[in-house]
mmCIF file of C-alpha atoms in Angstrom:
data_model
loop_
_atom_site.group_PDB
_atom_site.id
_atom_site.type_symbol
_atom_site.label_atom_id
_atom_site.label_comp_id
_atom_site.label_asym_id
_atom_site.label_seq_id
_atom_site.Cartn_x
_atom_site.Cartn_y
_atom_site.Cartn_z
ATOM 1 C CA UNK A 1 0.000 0.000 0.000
ATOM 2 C CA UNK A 2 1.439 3.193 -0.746
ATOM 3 C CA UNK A 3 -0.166 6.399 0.382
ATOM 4 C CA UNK A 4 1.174 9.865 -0.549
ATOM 5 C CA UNK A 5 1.006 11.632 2.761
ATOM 6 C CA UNK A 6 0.057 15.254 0.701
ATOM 7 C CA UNK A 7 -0.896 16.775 -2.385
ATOM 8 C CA UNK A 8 -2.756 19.093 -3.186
ATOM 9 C CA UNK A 9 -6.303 19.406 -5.461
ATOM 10 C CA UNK A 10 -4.818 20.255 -8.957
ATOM 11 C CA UNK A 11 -5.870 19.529 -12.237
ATOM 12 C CA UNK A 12 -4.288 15.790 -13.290
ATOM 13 C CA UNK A 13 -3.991 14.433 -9.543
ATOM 14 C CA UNK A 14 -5.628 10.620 -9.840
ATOM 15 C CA UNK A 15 -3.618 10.651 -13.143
ATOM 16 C CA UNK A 16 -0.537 11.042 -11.765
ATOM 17 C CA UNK A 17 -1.448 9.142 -8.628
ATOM 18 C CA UNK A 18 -1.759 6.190 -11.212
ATOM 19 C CA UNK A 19 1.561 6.641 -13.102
ATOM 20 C CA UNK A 20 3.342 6.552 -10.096
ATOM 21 C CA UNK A 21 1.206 3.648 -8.818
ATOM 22 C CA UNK A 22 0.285 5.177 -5.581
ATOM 23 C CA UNK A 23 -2.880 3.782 -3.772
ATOM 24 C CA UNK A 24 -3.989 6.637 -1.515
ATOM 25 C CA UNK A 25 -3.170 10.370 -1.109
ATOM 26 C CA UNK A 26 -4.225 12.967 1.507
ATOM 27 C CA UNK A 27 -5.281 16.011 -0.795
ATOM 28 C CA UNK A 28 -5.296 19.765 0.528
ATOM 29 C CA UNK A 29 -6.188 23.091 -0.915
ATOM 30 C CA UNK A 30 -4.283 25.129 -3.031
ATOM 31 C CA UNK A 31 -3.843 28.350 -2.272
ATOM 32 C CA UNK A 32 -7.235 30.852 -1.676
ATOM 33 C CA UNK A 33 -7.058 33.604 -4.169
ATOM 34 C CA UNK A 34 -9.546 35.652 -4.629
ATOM 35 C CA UNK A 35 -12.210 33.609 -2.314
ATOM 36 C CA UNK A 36 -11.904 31.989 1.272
ATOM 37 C CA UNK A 37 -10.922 29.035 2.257
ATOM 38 C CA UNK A 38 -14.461 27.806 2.776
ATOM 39 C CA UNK A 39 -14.455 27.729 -1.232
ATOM 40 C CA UNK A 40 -11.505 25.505 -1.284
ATOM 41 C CA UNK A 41 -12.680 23.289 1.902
ATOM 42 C CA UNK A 42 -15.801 22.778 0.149
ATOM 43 C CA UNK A 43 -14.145 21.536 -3.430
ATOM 44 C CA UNK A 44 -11.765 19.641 -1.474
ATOM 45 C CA UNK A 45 -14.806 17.464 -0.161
ATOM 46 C CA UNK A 46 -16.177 17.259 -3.180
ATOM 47 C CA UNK A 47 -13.237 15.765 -4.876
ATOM 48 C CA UNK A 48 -13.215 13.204 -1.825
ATOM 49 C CA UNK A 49 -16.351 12.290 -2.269
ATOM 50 C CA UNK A 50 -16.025 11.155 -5.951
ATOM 51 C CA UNK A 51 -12.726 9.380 -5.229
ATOM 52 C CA UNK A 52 -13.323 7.899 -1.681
ATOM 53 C CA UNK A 53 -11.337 4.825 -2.216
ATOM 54 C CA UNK A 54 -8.776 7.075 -3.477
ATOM 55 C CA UNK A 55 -8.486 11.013 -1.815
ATOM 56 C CA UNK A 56 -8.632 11.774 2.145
ATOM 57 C CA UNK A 57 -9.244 15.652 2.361
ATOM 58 C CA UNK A 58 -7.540 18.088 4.648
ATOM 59 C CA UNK A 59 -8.794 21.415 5.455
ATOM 60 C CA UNK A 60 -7.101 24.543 5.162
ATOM 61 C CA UNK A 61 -7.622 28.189 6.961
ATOM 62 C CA UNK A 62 -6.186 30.937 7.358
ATOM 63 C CA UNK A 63 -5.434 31.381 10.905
ATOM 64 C CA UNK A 64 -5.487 35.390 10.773
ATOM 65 C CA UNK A 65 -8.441 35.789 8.919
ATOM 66 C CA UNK A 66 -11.553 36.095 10.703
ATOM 67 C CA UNK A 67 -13.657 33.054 11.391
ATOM 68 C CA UNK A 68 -10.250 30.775 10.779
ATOM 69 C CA UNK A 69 -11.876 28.319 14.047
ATOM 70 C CA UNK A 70 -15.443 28.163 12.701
ATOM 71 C CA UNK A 71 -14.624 27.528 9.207
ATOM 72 C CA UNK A 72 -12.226 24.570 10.388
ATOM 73 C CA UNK A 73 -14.765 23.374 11.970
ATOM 74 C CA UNK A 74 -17.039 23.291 9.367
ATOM 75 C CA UNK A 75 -14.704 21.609 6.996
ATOM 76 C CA UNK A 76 -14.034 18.766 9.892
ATOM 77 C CA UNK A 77 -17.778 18.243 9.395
ATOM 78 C CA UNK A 78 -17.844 17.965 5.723
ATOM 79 C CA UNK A 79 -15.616 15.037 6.300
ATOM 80 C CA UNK A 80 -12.071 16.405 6.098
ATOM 81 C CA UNK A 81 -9.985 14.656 8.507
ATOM 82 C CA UNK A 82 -6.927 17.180 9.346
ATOM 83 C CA UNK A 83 -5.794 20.615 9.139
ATOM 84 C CA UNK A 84 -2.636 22.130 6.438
ATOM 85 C CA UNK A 85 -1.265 25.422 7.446
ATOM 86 C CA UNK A 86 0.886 27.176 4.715
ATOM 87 C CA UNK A 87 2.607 29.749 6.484
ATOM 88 C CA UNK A 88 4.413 31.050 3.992
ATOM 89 C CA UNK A 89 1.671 31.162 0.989
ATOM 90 C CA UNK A 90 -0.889 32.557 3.912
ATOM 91 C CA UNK A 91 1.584 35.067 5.623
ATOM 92 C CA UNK A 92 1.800 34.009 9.070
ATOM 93 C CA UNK A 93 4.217 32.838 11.395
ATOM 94 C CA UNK A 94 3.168 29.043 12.566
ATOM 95 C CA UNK A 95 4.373 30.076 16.667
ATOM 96 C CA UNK A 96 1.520 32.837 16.306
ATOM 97 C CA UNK A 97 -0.952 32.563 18.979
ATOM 98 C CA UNK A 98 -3.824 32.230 16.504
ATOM 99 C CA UNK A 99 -2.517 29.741 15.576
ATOM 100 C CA UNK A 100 -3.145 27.892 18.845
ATOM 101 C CA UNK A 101 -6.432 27.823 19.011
ATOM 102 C CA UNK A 102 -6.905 25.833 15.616
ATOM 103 C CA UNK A 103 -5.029 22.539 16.935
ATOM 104 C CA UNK A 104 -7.087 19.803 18.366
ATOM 105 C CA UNK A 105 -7.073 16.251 17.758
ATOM 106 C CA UNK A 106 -7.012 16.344 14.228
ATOM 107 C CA UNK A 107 -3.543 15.863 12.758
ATOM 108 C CA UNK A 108 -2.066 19.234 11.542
ATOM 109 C CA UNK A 109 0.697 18.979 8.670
ATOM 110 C CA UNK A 110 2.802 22.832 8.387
ATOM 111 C CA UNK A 111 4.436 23.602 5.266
ATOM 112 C CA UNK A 112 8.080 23.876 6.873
ATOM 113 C CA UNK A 113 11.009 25.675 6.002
ATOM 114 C CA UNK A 114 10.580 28.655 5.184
ATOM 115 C CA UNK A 115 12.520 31.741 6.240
ATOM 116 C CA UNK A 116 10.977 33.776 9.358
ATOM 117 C CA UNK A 117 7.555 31.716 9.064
ATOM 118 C CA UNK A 118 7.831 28.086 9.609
ATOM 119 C CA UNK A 119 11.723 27.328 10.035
ATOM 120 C CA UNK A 120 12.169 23.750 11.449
ATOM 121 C CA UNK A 121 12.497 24.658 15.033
ATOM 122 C CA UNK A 122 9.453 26.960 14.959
ATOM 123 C CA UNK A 123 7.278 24.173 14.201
ATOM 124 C CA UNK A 124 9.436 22.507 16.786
ATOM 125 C CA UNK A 125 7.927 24.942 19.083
ATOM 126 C CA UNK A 126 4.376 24.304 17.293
ATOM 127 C CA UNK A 127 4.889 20.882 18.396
ATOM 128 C CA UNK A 128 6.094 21.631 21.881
ATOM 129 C CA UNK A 129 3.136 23.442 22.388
ATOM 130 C CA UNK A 130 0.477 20.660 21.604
ATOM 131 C CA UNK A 131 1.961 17.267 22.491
ATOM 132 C CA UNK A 132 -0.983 15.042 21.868
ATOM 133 C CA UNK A 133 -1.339 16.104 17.824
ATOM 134 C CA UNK A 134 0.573 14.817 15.471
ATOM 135 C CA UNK A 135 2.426 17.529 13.699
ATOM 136 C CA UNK A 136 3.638 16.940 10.444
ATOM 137 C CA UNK A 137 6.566 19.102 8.598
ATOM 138 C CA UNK A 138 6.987 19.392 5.357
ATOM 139 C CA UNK A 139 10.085 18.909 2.843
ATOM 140 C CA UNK A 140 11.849 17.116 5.578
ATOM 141 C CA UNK A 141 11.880 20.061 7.874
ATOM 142 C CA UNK A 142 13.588 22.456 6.151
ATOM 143 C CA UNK A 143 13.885 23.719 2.394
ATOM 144 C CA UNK A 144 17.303 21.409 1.074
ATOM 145 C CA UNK A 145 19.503 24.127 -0.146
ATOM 146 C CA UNK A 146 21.684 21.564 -0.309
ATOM 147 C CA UNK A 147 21.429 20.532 3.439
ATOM 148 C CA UNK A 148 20.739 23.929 4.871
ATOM 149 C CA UNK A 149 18.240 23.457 7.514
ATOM 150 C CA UNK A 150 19.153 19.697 8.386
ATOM 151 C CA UNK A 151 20.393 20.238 12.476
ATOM 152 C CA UNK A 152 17.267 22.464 12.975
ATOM 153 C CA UNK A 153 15.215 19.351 12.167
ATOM 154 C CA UNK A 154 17.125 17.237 13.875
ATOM 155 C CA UNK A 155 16.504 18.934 17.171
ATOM 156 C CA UNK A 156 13.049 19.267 15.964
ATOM 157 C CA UNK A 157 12.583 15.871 15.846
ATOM 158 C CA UNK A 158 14.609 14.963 18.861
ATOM 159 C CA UNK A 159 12.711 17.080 21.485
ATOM 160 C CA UNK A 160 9.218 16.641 19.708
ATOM 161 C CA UNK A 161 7.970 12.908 19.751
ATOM 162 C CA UNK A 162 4.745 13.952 17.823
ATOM 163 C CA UNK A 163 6.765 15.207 14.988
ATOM 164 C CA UNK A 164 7.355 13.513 11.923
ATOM 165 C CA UNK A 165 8.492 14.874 8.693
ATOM 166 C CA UNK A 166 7.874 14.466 4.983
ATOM 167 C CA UNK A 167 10.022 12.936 1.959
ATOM 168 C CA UNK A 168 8.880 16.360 -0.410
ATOM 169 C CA UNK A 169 11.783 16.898 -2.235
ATOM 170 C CA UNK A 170 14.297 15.981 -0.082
ATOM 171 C CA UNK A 171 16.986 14.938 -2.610
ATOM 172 C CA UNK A 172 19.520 14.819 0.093
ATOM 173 C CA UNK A 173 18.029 11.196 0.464
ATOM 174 C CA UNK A 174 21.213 10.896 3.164
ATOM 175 C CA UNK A 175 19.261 13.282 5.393
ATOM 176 C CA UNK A 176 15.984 10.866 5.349
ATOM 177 C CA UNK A 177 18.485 7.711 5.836
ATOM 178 C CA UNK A 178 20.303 9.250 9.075
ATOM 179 C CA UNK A 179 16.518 10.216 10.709
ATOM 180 C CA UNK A 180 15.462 6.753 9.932
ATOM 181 C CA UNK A 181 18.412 5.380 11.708
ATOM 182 C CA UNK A 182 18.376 7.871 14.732
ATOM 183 C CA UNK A 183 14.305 8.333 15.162
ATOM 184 C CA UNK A 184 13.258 5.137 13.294
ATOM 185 C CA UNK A 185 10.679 4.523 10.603
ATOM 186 C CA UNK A 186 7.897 5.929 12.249
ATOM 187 C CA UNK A 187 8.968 9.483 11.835
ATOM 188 C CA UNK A 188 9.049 9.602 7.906
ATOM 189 C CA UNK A 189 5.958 9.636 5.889
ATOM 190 C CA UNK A 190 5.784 9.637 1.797
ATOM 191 C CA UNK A 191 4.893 12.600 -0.008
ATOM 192 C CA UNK A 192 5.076 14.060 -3.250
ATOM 193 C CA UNK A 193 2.872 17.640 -2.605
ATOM 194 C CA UNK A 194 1.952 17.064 -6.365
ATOM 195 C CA UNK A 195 1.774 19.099 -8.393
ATOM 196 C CA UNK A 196 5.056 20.991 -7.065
ATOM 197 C CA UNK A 197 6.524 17.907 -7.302
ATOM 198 C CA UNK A 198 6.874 14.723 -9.455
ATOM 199 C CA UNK A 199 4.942 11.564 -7.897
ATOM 200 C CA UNK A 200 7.388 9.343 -9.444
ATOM 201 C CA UNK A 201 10.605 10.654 -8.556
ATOM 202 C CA UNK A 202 9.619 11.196 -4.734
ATOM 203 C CA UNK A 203 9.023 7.971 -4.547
ATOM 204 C CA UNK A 204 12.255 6.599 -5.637
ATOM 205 C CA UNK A 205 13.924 8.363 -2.584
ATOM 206 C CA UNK A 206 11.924 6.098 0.087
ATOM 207 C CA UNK A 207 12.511 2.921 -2.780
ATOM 208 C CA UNK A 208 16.089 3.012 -3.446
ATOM 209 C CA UNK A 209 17.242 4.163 -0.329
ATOM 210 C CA UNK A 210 20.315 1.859 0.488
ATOM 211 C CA UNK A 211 19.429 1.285 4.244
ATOM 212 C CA UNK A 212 16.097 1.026 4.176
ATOM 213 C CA UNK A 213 14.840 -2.591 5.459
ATOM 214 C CA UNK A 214 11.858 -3.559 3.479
ATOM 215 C CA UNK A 215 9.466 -2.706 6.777
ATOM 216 C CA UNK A 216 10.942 0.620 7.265
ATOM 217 C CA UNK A 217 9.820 1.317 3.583
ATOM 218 C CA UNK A 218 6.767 -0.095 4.141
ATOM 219 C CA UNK A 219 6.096 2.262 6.846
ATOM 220 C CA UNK A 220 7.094 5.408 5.059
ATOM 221 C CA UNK A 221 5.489 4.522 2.241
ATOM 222 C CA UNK A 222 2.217 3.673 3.698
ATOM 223 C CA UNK A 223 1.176 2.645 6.727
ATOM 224 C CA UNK A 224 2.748 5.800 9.337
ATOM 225 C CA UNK A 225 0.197 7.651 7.140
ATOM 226 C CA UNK A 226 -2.563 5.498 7.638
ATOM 227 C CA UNK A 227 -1.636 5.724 11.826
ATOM 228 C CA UNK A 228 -0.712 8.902 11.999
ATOM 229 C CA UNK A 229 -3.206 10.771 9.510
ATOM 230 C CA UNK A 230 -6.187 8.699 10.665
ATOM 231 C CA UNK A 231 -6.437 6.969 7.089
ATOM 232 C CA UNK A 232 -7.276 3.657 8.585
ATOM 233 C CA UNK B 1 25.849 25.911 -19.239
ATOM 234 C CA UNK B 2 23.364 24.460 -16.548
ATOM 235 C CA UNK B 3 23.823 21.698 -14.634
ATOM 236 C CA UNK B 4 20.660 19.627 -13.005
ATOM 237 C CA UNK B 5 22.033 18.347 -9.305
ATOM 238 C CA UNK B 6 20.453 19.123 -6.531
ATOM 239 C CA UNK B 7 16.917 20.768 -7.284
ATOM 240 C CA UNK B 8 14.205 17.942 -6.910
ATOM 241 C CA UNK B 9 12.508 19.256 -10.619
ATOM 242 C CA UNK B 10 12.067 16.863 -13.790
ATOM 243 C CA UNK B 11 9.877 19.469 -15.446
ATOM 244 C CA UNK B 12 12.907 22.244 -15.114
ATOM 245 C CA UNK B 13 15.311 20.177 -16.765
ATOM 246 C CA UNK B 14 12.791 19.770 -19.660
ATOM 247 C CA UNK B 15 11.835 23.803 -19.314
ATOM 248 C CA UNK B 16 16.169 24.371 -19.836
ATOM 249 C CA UNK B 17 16.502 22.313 -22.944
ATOM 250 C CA UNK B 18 12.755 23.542 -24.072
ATOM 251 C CA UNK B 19 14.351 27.445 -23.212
ATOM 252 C CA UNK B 20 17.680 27.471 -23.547
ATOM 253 C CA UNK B 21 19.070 24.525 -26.062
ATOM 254 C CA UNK B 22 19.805 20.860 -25.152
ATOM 255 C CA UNK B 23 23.425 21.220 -25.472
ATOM 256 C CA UNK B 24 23.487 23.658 -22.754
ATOM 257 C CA UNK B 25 22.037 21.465 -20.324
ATOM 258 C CA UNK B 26 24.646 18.842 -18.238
ATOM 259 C CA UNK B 27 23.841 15.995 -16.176
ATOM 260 C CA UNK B 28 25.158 16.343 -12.813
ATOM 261 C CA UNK B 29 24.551 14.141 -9.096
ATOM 262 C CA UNK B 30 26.096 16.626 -6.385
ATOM 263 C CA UNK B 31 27.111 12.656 -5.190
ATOM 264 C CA UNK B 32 27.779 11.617 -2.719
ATOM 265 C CA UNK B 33 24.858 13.640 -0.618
ATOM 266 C CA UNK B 34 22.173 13.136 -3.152
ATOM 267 C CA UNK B 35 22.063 9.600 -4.675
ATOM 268 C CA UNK B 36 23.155 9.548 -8.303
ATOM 269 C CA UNK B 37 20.751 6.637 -9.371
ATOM 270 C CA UNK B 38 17.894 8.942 -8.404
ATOM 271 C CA UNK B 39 19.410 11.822 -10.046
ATOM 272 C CA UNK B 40 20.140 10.066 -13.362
ATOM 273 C CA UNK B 41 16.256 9.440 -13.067
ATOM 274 C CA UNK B 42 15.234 12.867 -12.745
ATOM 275 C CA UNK B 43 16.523 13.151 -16.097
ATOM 276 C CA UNK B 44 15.005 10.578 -17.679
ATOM 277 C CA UNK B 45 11.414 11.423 -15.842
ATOM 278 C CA UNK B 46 12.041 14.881 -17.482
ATOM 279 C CA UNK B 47 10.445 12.964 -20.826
ATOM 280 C CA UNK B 48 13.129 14.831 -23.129
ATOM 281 C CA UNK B 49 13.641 13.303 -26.743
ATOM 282 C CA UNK B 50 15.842 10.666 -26.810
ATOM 283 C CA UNK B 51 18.651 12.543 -28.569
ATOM 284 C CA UNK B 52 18.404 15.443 -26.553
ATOM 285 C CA UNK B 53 18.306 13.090 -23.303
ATOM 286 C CA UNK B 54 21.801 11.390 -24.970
ATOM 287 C CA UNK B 55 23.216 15.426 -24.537
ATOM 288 C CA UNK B 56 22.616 16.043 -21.524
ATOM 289 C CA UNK B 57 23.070 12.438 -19.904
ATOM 290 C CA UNK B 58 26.615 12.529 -21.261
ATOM 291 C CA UNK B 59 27.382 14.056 -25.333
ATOM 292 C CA UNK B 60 27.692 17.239 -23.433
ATOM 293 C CA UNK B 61 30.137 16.752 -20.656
ATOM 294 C CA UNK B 62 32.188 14.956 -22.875
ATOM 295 C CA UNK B 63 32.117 17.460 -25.882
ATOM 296 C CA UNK B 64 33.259 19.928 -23.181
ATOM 297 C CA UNK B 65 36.094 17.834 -21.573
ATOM 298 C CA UNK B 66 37.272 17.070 -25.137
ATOM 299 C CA UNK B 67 37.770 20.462 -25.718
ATOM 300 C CA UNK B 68 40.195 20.602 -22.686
ATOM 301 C CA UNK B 69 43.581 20.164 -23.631
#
């Protein structure tokens, strides 16, 4: 079973869900421009609901813009099963206090790595903050100039058991291989965020990944997602 | 000349030989930190045309290198 742990509702998404053979993906909203979030919650669902076998949905708010609680809450009634901040697309800083009040029990995945907004040790401190959710980072904690980024995931992940990181094009594949070994499998989830990135070639970085044990690929490939997202 | 290590893109590499001209365009791995294998794959996912894939998998670099003396 392979599930890709995020991408988001874009034109050509089962398509290239089936050329890379991948079973399952958790899809979010793009971007609001133009509208709320409410309008992108609500085509989010109804992309779920044609491909239920296929497509869990994730809300997306805003967490300055007014309402940001209620309209999460309405898209966790539609069906949506966990919450994407984008603090970098949405212009907010993921250790902002309004950004508090939005985590619950639903798992919470933060676009991570970006400068001032969502560097790996703020969502660290996101983390830190709410123990019991699952927190998941993006792009392996950090934006891989090259490696930039890595220790500030590390200690991330070190002082944060309820954070676990994503493959997104992390072509340091060394980095993914030495959190494997130090956290174990459990902290790694699969994901392409198609379209920004190429379902097949994220992939290969979990499959060709000279230490991985066939369970520990199994796990990162599919079923950490289904424990940790609530996919089961 | 542009080299494709180390940016996890298939789609640029074919926007650089689309935009700028195959033989321009160099296959590179940044190896040992990102895994060659993969990175020889980005290429090919890229979906150039088979000559144009020959250029910048390897007709390029060694053009260039011939020309060093």
């Amino acid at each position: 079973l392979i599930v890709d742990s995020l991408a988001f509702a874009a034109d050509g998404l089962l398509d290239a869900l089936d050329a890379a053979g991948i079973d399952r993906a958790v899809v979010c909203p793009p971007r609001a421009r133009g509208h709320g979030y409410d309008v992108e919650n609500d085509r989010v669902a109804a992309l779920v609901a044609e491909h239920p076998d296929r497509l869990v949905g994730f809300a997306r708010v805003d967490p300055l813009a007014p309402g940001a609680a209620a309209e999460l809450e309405r898209a966790l009634g539609l069906g949506l099963r966990g919450l994407l901040l984008h603090p970098f697309e949405d212009a907010f800083a993921i250790t902002d206090s309004a950004v508090d009040g939005l985590i619950g029990e639903a798992p919470v995945i933060v676009a991570t790595g970006y400068p001032w907004v969502s560097e790996g040790l703020q969502v660290g401190e996101l983390a830190r903050r709410h123990p019991e959710t699952t927190v998941v980072a993006t792009n392996g904690a950090q934006i891989n100039i090259s490696g930039l980024g890595q220790r500030d995931g590390l200690l991330a992940l070190e002082a944060n058991a309820n954070l676990v990181i994503q493959t997104t094009g992390v072509y340091r594949e060394d980095f993914l291989e030495g959190v494997v070994e130090r956290f174990g499998p459990g902290r790694v989830l699969f994901a392409s965020a198609f379209p920004r990135f190429d379902p097949r070639l994220e992939l290969l970085r979990v499959r060709w990944a000279p230490s991985f044990d066939e369970p520990a690929r199994a796990a990162i490939l599919g079923s950490n997602a289904e424990r940790l997202l609530g996919l089961g | 000349v542009l080299e494709t290590s180390a940016m996890p893109y298939p789609a640029k590499i074919r926007e650089a030989v689309d935009r700028v001209a195959a033989e321009r365009v160099l296959y590179a791995s940044d190896g040992p930190a990102c895994s060659p294998r993969i990175e020889v794959e980005k290429v090919r996912l890229a979906g150039l045309d088979p000559a144009a894939e020959r250029l910048v998998l390897g007709e390029n670099a060694a053009r260039i290198l011939d020309a060093v003396h």
